[in-house]
Short mmCIF file of C-alpha atoms in Angstrom, two decimals:
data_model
loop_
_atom_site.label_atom_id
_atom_site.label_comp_id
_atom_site.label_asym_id
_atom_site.label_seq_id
_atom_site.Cartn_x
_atom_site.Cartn_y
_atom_site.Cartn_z
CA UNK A 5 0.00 0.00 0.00
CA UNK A 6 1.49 3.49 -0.40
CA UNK A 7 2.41 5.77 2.04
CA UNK A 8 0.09 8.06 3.24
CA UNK A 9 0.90 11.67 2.46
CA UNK A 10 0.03 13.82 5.52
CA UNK A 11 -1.77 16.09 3.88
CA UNK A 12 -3.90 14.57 1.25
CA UNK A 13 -3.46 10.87 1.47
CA UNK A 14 -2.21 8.10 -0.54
CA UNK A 15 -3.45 9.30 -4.39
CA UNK A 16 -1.09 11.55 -5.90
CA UNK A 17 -1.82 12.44 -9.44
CA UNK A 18 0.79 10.14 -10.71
CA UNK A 19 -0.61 7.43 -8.90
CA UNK A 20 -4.25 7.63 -10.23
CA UNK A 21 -3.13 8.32 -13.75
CA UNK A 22 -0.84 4.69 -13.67
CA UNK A 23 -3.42 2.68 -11.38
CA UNK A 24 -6.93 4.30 -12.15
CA UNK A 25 -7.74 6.88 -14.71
CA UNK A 26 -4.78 6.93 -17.25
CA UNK A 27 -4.82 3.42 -18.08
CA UNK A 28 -6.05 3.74 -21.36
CA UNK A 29 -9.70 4.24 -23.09
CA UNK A 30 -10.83 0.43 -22.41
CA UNK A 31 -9.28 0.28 -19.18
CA UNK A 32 -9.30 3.47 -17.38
CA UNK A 33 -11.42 2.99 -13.94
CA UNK A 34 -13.76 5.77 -12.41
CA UNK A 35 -12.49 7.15 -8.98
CA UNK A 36 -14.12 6.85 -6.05
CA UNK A 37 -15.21 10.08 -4.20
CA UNK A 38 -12.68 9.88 -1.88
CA UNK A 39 -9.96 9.77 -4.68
CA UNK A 40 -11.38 12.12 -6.90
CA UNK A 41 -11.61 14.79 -4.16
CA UNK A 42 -8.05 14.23 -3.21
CA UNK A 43 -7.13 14.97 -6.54
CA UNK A 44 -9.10 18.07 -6.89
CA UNK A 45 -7.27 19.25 -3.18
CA UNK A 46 -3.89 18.46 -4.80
CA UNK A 47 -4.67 20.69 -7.55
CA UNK A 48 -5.94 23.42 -5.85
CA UNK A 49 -2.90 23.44 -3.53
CA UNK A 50 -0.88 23.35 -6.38
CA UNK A 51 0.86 20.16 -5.47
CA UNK A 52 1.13 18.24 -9.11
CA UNK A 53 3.89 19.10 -11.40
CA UNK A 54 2.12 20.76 -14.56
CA UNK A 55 3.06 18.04 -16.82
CA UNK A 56 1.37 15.58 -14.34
CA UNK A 57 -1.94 17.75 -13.83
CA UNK A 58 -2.27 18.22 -17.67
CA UNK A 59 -1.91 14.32 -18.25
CA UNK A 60 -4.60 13.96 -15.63
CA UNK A 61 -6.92 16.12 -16.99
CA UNK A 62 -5.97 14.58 -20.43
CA UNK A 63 -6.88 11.19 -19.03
CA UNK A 64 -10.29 12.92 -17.77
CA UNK A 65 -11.12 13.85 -21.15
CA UNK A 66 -10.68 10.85 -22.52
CA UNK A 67 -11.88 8.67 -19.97
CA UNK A 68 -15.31 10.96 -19.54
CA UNK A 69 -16.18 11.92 -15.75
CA UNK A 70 -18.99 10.32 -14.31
CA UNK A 71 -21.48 12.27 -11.69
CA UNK A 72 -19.45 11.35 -8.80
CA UNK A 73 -16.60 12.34 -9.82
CA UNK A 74 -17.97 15.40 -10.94
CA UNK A 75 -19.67 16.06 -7.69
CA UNK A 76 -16.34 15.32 -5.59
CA UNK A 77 -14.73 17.96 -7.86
CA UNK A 78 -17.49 20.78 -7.59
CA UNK A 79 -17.59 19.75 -3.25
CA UNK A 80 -14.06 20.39 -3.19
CA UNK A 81 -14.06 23.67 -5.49
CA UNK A 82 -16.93 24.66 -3.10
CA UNK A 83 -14.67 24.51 0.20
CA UNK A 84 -12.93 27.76 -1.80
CA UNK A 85 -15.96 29.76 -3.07
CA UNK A 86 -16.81 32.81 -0.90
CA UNK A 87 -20.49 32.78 -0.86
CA UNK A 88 -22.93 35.31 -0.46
CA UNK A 89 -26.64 34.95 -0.74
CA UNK A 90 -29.01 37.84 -1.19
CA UNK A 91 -32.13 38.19 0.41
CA UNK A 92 -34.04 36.59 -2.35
CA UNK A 93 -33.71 32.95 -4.25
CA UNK A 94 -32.60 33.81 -7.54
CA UNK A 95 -32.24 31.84 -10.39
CA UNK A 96 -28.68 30.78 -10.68
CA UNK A 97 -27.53 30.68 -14.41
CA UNK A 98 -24.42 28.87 -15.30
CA UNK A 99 -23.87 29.99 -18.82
CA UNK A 100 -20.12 28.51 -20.20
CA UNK A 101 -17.42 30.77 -19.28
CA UNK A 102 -15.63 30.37 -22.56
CA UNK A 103 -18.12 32.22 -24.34
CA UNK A 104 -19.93 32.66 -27.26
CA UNK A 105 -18.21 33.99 -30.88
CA UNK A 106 -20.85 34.27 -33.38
CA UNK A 107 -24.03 34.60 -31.95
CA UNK A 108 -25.63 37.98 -29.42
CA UNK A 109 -25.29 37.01 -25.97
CA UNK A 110 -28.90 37.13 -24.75
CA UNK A 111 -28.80 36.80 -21.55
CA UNK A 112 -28.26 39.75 -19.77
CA UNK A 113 -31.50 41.33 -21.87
CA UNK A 114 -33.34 37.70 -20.50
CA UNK A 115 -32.27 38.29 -16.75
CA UNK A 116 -32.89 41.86 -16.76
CA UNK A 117 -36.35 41.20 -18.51
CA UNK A 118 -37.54 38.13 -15.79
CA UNK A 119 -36.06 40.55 -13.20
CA UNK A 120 -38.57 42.66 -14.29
CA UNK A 121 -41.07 40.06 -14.50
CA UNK A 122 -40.31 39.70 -10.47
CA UNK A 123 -37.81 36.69 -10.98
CA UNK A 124 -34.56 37.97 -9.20
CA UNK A 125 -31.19 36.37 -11.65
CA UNK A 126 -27.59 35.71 -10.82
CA UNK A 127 -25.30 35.30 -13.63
CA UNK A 128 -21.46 34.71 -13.18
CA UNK A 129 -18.33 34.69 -15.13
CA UNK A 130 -15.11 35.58 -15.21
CA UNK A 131 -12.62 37.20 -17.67
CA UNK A 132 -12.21 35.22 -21.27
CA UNK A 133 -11.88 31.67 -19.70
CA UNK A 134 -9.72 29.31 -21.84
CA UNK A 135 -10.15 27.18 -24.04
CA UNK A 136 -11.82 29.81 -26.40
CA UNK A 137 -11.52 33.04 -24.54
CA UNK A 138 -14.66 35.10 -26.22
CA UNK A 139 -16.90 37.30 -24.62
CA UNK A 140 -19.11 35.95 -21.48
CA UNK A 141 -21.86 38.16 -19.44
CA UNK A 142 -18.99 39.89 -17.85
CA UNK A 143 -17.94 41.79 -21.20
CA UNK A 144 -21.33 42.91 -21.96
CA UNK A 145 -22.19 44.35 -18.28
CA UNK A 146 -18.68 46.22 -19.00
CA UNK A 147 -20.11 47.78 -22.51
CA UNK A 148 -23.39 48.30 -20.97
CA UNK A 149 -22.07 50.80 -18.49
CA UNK A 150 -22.37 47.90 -15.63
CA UNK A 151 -19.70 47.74 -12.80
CA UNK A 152 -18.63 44.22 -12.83
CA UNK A 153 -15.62 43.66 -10.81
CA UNK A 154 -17.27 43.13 -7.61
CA UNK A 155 -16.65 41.62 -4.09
CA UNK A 156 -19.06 38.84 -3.85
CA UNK A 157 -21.60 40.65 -0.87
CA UNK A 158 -21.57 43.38 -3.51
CA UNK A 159 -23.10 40.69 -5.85
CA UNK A 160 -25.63 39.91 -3.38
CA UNK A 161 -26.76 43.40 -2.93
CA UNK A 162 -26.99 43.90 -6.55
CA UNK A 163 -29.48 41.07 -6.75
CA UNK A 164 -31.36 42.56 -3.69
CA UNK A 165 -31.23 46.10 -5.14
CA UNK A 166 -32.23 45.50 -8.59
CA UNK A 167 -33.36 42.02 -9.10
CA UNK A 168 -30.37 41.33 -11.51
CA UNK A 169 -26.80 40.38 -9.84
CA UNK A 170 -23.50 39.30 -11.28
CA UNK A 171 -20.73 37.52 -9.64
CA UNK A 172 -17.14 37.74 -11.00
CA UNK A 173 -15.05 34.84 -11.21
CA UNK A 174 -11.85 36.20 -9.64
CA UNK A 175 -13.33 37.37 -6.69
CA UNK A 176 -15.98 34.40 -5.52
CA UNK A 177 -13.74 31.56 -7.12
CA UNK A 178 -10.49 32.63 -6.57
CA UNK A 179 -9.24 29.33 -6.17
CA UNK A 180 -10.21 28.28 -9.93
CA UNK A 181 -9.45 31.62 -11.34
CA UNK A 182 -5.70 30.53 -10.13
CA UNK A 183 -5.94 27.89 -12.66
CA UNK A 184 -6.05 30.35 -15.35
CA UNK A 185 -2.60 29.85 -16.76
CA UNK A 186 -2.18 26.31 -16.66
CA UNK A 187 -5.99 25.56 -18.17
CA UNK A 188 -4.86 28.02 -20.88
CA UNK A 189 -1.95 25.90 -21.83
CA UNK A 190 -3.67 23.08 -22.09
CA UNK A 191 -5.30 23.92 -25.32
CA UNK A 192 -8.85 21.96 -24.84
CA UNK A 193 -11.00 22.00 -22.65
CA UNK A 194 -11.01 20.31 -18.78
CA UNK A 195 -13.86 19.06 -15.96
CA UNK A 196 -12.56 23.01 -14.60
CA UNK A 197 -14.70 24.84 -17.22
CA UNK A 198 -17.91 22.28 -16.42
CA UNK A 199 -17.71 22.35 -12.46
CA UNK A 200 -16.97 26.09 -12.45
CA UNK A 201 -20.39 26.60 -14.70
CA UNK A 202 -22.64 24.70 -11.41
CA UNK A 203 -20.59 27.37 -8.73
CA UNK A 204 -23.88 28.80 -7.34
CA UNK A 205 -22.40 31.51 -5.68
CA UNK A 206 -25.49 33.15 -4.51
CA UNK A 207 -26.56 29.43 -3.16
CA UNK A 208 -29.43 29.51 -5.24
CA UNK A 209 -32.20 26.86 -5.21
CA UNK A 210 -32.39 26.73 -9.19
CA UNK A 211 -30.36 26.41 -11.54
CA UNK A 212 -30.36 27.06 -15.10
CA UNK A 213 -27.89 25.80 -17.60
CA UNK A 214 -27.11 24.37 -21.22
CA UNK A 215 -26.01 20.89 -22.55
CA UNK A 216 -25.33 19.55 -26.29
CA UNK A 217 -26.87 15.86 -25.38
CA UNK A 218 -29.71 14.90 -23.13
CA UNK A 219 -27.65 12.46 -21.58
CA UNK A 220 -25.11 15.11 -20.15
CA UNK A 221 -27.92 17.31 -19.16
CA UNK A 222 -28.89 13.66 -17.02
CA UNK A 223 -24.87 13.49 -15.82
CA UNK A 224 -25.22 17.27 -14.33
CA UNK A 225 -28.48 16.74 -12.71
CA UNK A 226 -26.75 13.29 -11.37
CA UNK A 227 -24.01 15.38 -10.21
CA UNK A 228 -26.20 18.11 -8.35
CA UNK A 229 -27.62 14.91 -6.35
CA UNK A 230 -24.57 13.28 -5.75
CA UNK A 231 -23.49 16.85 -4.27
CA UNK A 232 -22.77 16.98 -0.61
CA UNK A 233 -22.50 20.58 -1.28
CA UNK A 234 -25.14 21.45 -2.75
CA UNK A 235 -29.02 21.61 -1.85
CA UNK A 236 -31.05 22.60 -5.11
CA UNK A 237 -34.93 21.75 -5.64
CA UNK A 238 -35.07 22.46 -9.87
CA UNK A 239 -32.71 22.08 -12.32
CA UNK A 240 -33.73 23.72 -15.79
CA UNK A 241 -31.47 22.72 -18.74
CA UNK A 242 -31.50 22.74 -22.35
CA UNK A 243 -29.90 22.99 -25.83
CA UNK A 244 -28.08 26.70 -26.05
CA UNK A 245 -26.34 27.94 -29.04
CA UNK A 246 -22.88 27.85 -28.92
CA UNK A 247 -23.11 25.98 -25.70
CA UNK A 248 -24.57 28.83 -23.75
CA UNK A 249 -27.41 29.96 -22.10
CA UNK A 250 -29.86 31.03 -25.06
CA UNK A 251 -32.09 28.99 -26.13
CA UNK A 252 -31.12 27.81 -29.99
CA UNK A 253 -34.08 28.87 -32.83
CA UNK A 254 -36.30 26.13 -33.96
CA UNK A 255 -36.13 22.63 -31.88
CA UNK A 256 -34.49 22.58 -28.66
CA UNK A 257 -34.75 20.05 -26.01
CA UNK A 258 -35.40 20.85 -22.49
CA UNK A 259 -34.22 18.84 -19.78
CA UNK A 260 -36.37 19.87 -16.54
CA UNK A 261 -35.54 18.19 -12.72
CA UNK A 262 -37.84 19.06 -9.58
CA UNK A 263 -36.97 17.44 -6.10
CA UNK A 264 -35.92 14.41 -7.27
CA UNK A 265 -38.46 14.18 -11.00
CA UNK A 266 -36.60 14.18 -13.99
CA UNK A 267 -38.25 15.00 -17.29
CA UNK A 268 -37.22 16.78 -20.88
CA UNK A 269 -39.89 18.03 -23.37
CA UNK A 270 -39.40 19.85 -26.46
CA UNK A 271 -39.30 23.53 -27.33
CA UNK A 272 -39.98 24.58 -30.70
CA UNK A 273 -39.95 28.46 -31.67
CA UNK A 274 -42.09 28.76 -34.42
CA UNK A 275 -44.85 27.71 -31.92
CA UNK A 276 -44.18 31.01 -30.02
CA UNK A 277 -44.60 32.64 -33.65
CA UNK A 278 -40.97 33.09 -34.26
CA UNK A 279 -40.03 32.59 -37.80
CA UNK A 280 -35.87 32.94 -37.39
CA UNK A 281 -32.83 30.30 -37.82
CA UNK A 282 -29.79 30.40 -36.16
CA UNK A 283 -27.30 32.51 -38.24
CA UNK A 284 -30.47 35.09 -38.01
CA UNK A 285 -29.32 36.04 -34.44
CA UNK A 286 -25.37 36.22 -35.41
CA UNK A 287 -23.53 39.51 -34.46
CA UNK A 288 -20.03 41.21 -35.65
CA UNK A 289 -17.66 38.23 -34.53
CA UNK A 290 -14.89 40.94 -33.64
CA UNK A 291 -17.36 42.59 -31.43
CA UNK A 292 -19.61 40.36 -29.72
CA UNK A 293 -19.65 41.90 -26.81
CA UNK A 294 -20.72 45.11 -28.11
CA UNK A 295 -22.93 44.45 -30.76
CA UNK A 296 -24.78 42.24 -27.79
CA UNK A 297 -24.98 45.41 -25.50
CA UNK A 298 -26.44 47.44 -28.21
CA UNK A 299 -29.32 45.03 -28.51
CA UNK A 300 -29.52 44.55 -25.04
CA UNK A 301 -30.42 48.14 -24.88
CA UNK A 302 -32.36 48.72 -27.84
CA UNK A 303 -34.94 45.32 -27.17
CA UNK A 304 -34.90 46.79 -23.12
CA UNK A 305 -35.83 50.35 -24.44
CA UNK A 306 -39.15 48.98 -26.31
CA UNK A 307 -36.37 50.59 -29.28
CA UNK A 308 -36.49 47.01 -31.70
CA UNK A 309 -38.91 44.55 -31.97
CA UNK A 310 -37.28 42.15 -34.20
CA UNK A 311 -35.78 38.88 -34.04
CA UNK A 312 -33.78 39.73 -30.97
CA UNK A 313 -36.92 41.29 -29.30
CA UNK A 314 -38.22 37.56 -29.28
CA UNK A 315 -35.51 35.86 -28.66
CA UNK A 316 -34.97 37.76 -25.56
CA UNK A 317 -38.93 37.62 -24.44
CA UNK A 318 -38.22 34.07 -24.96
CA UNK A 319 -34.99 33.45 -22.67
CA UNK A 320 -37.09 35.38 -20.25
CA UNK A 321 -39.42 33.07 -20.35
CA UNK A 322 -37.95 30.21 -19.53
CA UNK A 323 -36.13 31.69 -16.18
CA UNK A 324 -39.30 32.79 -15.04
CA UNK A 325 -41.14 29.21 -15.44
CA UNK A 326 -37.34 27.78 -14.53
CA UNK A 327 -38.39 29.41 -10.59
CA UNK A 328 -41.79 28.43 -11.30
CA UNK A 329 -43.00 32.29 -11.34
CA UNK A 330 -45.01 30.86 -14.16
CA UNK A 331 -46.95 27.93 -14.48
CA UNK A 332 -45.63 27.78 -18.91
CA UNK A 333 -43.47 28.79 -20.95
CA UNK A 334 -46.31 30.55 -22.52
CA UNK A 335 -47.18 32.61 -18.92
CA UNK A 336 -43.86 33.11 -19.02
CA UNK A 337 -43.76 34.99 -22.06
CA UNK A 338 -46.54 36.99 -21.55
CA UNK A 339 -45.08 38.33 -18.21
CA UNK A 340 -41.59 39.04 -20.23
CA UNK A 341 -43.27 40.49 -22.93
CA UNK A 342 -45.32 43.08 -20.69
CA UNK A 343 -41.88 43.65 -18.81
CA UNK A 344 -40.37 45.17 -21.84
CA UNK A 345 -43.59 47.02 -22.99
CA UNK A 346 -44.47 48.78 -19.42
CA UNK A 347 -40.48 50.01 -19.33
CA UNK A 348 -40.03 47.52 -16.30
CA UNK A 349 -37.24 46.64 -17.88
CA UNK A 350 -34.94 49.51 -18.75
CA UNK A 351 -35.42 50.68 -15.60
CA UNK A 352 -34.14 47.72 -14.18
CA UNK A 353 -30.79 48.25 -16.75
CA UNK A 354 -30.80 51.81 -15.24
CA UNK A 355 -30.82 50.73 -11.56
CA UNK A 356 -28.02 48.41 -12.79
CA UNK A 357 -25.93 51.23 -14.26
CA UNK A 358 -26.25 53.34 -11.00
CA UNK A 359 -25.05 50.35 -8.75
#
């Protein structure tokens, strides 16, 4: 048996790449908790050599992290997060950090709308994440006139104080934002940019996120269970473009989880009357970021009622019925709708602003 470190224990990095998880693609084992959380210690400390921790995130990849894993990962990230709830239960949305590159980033204009509606939002993010480094909520908030870099009882205050809050990467995950460097050499991405997604800093009892396949929207409900950490009733997922989360024109599937009831159902657009595709909701891709903040303000401002208009109304939507404000998607976009119209809404981007 090998000697126990004092420390962490008997599972170095080394040691679970050659024995469990870096055995090949046939062979590889899962980890238990116990080993899986050591692991995640070790490389928060900073204990691995860099060429061992990118092997071991390598093997990761390849291997494919089941829920527990995931869970011991996002338990241990958790003992590092400085939490702060507000007053009220938002919804917590856990869009991908990496970003988006050709498509508006709609959901700023979606939480500001619900918070409008009366559903309070958190969003979170932190500053060009690798692997693809492109523009996340934080970089519209910054065109938008939004202050951004905040301490994390800030966050919660901004949620209180306007119904919208954001929560910057740097200063409630510190721990993972010291990662930066070495993720960025890796050159693809790691578990690190899907735990850091299900953060929660606000402690939120929903969540809202994005998946490409049903059957990882299954694995991250499986890993909010197998959580020690974390406490949540509903889980609201579906198929955002470019991985994020906005829901894609035409079909998407939704992936829906309530105290312990899983169940997916189908969203098409062109039943809300929206007649758009895809590339119909692309933007500048060397200015995503701003050409997203200038719709932001124009569909809050009542100023365009286009394409963008509904695809906002209809991200609204869904974080409304995601905190059960509304009993359908359809309530749900008759309460964002009426948000925008009633100028509900821009004033919420205004009491934003003077934050």
């Amino acid at each position: 048996m090998a000697a126990v470190d004092s420390e962490f224990g008997e599972w170095p990095l080394k040691r679970l790449m050659t024995e469990v998880v870096g055995t090949g693609t046939k062979s590889a084992e899962d980890m238990t908790r116990a080993q899986a959380m050591e692991a995640m210690r070790r490389i928060l400390a900073d204990e691995p050599d860099h060429t061992t921790l990118g092997a071991f995130w390598l093997a990761n990849r390849w291997k494919h992290n089941n829920a527990e894993e995931l869970a011991a990962y996002t338990d241990v990230m958790a003992e590092h997060v400085q939490y702060a709830e507000p007053k009220v239960d938002p919804v917590d949305c856990g869009a991908n950090y990496d970003g988006k590159g050709k498509t508006a980033i709609l959901g700023v204009a979606a939480g500001v709308t619900a918070a409008a509606a009366g559903t309070p939002v958190v969003v979170h993010s932190g500053d060009r994440v690798p692997t693809q480094k492109q523009d996340a909520y934080k970089h519209v908030l910054d065109e938008l006139g939004v202050r951004t870099e905040l301490e994390p009882d800030e966050s919660a205050d901004m949620v209180d104080d306007t119904g919208f809050g954001f929560y910057y990467q740097p200063k409630f995950n510190p721990a993972i934002h010291a990662l930066w460097e070495r993720r960025d050499n890796m050159g693809v991405r790691t578990f690190v940019n899907t735990i850091e997604t299900i953060a929660n800093p606000a402690n939120a009892s929903t969540h809202l996120g994005s998946f490409y396949h049903l059957a990882f929207a299954k694995k991250m409900v499986n890993t909010f269970e197998e959580s020690h950490h974390h406490d949540l009733r509903r889980v609201v997922m579906f198929q955002g473009m470019e991985g994020y989360d906005d829901i894609r024109p035409g079909y998407t599937k939704v992936a829906e989880w309530t105290n312990g009831e899983f169940d997916d159902f189908e969203i098409e657009t062109a039943e809300y009357g929206m007649d758009f595709e895809y590339d119909d909701l692309g933007v500048d891709e060397d200015d995503v970021a701003g050409d997203s903040a200038t719709i932001t303000e124009e569909v809050l401002s009542g100023e365009r009622e286009d394409r963008f208009a509904d695809a906002v109304a209809l991200n609204a939507a869904l974080r409304i019925y995601a905190r059960e404000d509304a009993d359908s998607i359809d309530e749900g976009l008759e309460m964002a709708r009426e948000a925008i119209d009633s100028g509900a809404a821009a004033e919420v981007l205004e009491d934003l602003r003077e934050f």
